[in-house]
Amino acid sequence: MSVKVLIIDDDEDDRELFSYALSNVSSDVTCVEAVDGEDGLRLLRENGCNPDYIFLDLNMPRVDGILFLEKMRRDRRLSDIPVIIYTTSKFQNDKEKCVELGAVHFITKPTTISEIESAISFVLERKWEPIIH
């Protein structure tokens, strides 16, 4: 079964590393990239991108991750797509706000390819637990 992932991140290097790691995890996964939340919403709404998962950075220009989540959750067609926060933030208040807005998991960006691969595998295998205990 083919899986489609949308990565929304303004950092080109992070998107490239993520896509590379994703291809190492499974050859049956397609990765679509967006450069910020505005671009991500456009892909979802206008281009018919229908991902199985969205990996979302929080700190981006134009439409950041929080605003993206708010807009996405108001759109009935998009509201059920699992969103995994994928950010450098370690702040508890960021985690709490993301939970309020319906994110299913929160990953502080790993620093090595193998750690990125493990984080992706964890999500694709649906092993996440609630992000606030």
Coordinates of C-alpha atoms in Angstrom, one line a residue:
M1 CA 0.0 0.0 0.0
S2 CA 1.5 3.3 -1.1
V3 CA 1.8 6.1 1.5
K4 CA 2.0 9.8 0.7
V5 CA 3.8 12.2 3.1
L6 CA 3.7 16.0 3.0
I7 CA 6.7 17.7 4.6
I8 CA 6.2 21.4 5.3
D9 CA 9.5 23.1 6.3
D10 CA 11.1 26.3 5.2
D11 CA 14.6 24.8 5.5
E12 CA 15.6 23.3 2.2
D13 CA 18.4 21.2 3.9
D14 CA 15.9 19.8 6.4
R15 CA 13.4 18.9 3.7
E16 CA 16.2 17.2 1.7
L17 CA 17.4 15.2 4.7
F18 CA 13.8 14.2 5.5
S19 CA 13.1 13.1 1.9
Y20 CA 16.3 11.1 1.8
A21 CA 15.6 9.4 5.1
L22 CA 12.0 8.7 4.0
S23 CA 13.2 7.0 0.9
N24 CA 15.6 4.8 3.0
V25 CA 12.7 3.8 5.3
S26 CA 10.4 2.7 2.5
S27 CA 10.3 2.6 -1.3
D28 CA 6.5 2.6 -1.1
V29 CA 6.3 6.2 0.2
T30 CA 5.9 9.4 -1.9
C31 CA 7.1 12.6 -0.4
V32 CA 5.7 16.0 -1.4
E33 CA 7.4 19.2 -0.1
A34 CA 6.1 22.6 0.8
V35 CA 8.3 25.6 1.8
D36 CA 5.9 27.0 4.4
G37 CA 2.4 26.8 5.7
E38 CA 0.9 28.9 3.0
D39 CA 2.5 26.7 0.3
G40 CA 1.3 23.6 2.2
L41 CA -2.3 24.9 2.3
R42 CA -2.2 25.7 -1.4
L43 CA -1.0 22.2 -2.2
L44 CA -3.8 20.7 0.0
R45 CA -6.6 22.9 -1.2
E46 CA -5.8 23.8 -4.8
N47 CA -3.6 20.9 -6.1
G48 CA -5.6 18.1 -4.5
C49 CA -2.6 16.8 -2.5
N50 CA -4.1 14.2 -0.2
P51 CA -1.3 13.0 2.1
D52 CA -1.6 10.2 4.7
Y53 CA 0.6 12.2 7.0
I54 CA 1.8 15.8 7.3
F55 CA 5.2 16.5 9.0
L56 CA 5.1 20.2 10.0
D57 CA 7.7 22.6 11.1
L58 CA 6.6 25.3 13.5
N59 CA 9.0 28.2 12.8
M60 CA 8.4 29.4 9.3
P61 CA 7.8 32.7 7.5
R62 CA 4.4 33.8 6.1
V63 CA 2.2 31.0 7.6
D64 CA 3.9 29.3 10.5
G65 CA 3.1 25.8 11.9
I66 CA 0.6 27.0 14.5
L67 CA -1.4 29.1 12.0
F68 CA -1.2 26.3 9.5
L69 CA -2.8 23.9 12.0
E70 CA -5.5 26.4 12.9
K71 CA -6.4 26.9 9.2
M72 CA -6.2 23.2 8.4
R73 CA -8.4 22.2 11.3
R74 CA -11.2 24.6 10.1
D75 CA -11.3 22.9 6.7
R76 CA -13.5 19.8 7.1
R77 CA -11.8 18.1 4.1
L78 CA -8.3 18.4 5.7
S79 CA -9.1 18.0 9.4
D80 CA -8.6 14.3 9.7
I81 CA -5.1 14.1 8.2
P82 CA -2.6 13.2 11.0
V83 CA -0.2 16.0 11.6
I84 CA 3.2 15.3 13.2
I85 CA 5.1 18.3 14.4
Y86 CA 8.7 18.2 13.2
T87 CA 10.6 21.1 14.7
T88 CA 13.6 22.3 16.6
S89 CA 11.4 23.5 19.4
K90 CA 11.6 21.8 22.7
F91 CA 9.1 24.2 24.5
Q92 CA 6.3 22.6 26.4
N93 CA 3.9 25.4 25.5
D94 CA 4.5 24.6 21.8
K95 CA 3.6 21.0 22.5
E96 CA 0.5 22.0 24.4
K97 CA -0.7 24.4 21.7
C98 CA -0.1 21.7 19.0
V99 CA -2.1 19.2 21.0
E100 CA -5.0 21.7 21.3
L101 CA -4.9 22.1 17.6
G102 CA -5.0 18.3 16.9
A103 CA -1.4 17.3 16.2
V104 CA -0.9 13.6 16.9
H105 CA 2.8 13.5 17.6
F106 CA 5.7 16.0 18.3
I107 CA 9.2 15.3 17.2
T108 CA 12.1 17.5 18.0
K109 CA 14.2 17.3 14.8
P110 CA 16.8 14.6 15.0
T111 CA 20.4 15.4 14.0
T112 CA 21.4 12.2 12.1
I113 CA 19.9 10.3 9.2
S114 CA 19.5 7.2 11.3
E115 CA 17.6 9.1 13.9
I116 CA 15.4 10.7 11.3
E117 CA 14.7 7.3 9.8
S118 CA 13.8 5.9 13.2
A119 CA 11.4 8.9 13.8
I120 CA 9.8 8.3 10.4
S121 CA 9.4 4.6 11.0
F122 CA 7.9 5.2 14.3
V123 CA 5.2 7.4 12.8
L124 CA 4.6 5.2 9.7
E125 CA 4.1 2.2 12.0
R126 CA 1.7 4.3 14.1
K127 CA 3.5 3.7 17.3
W128 CA 3.0 7.2 18.7
E129 CA 1.4 7.8 22.1
P130 CA -0.4 10.9 23.1
I131 CA 2.2 13.8 23.1
I132 CA 1.1 15.1 26.5
H133 CA 1.0 12.6 29.4

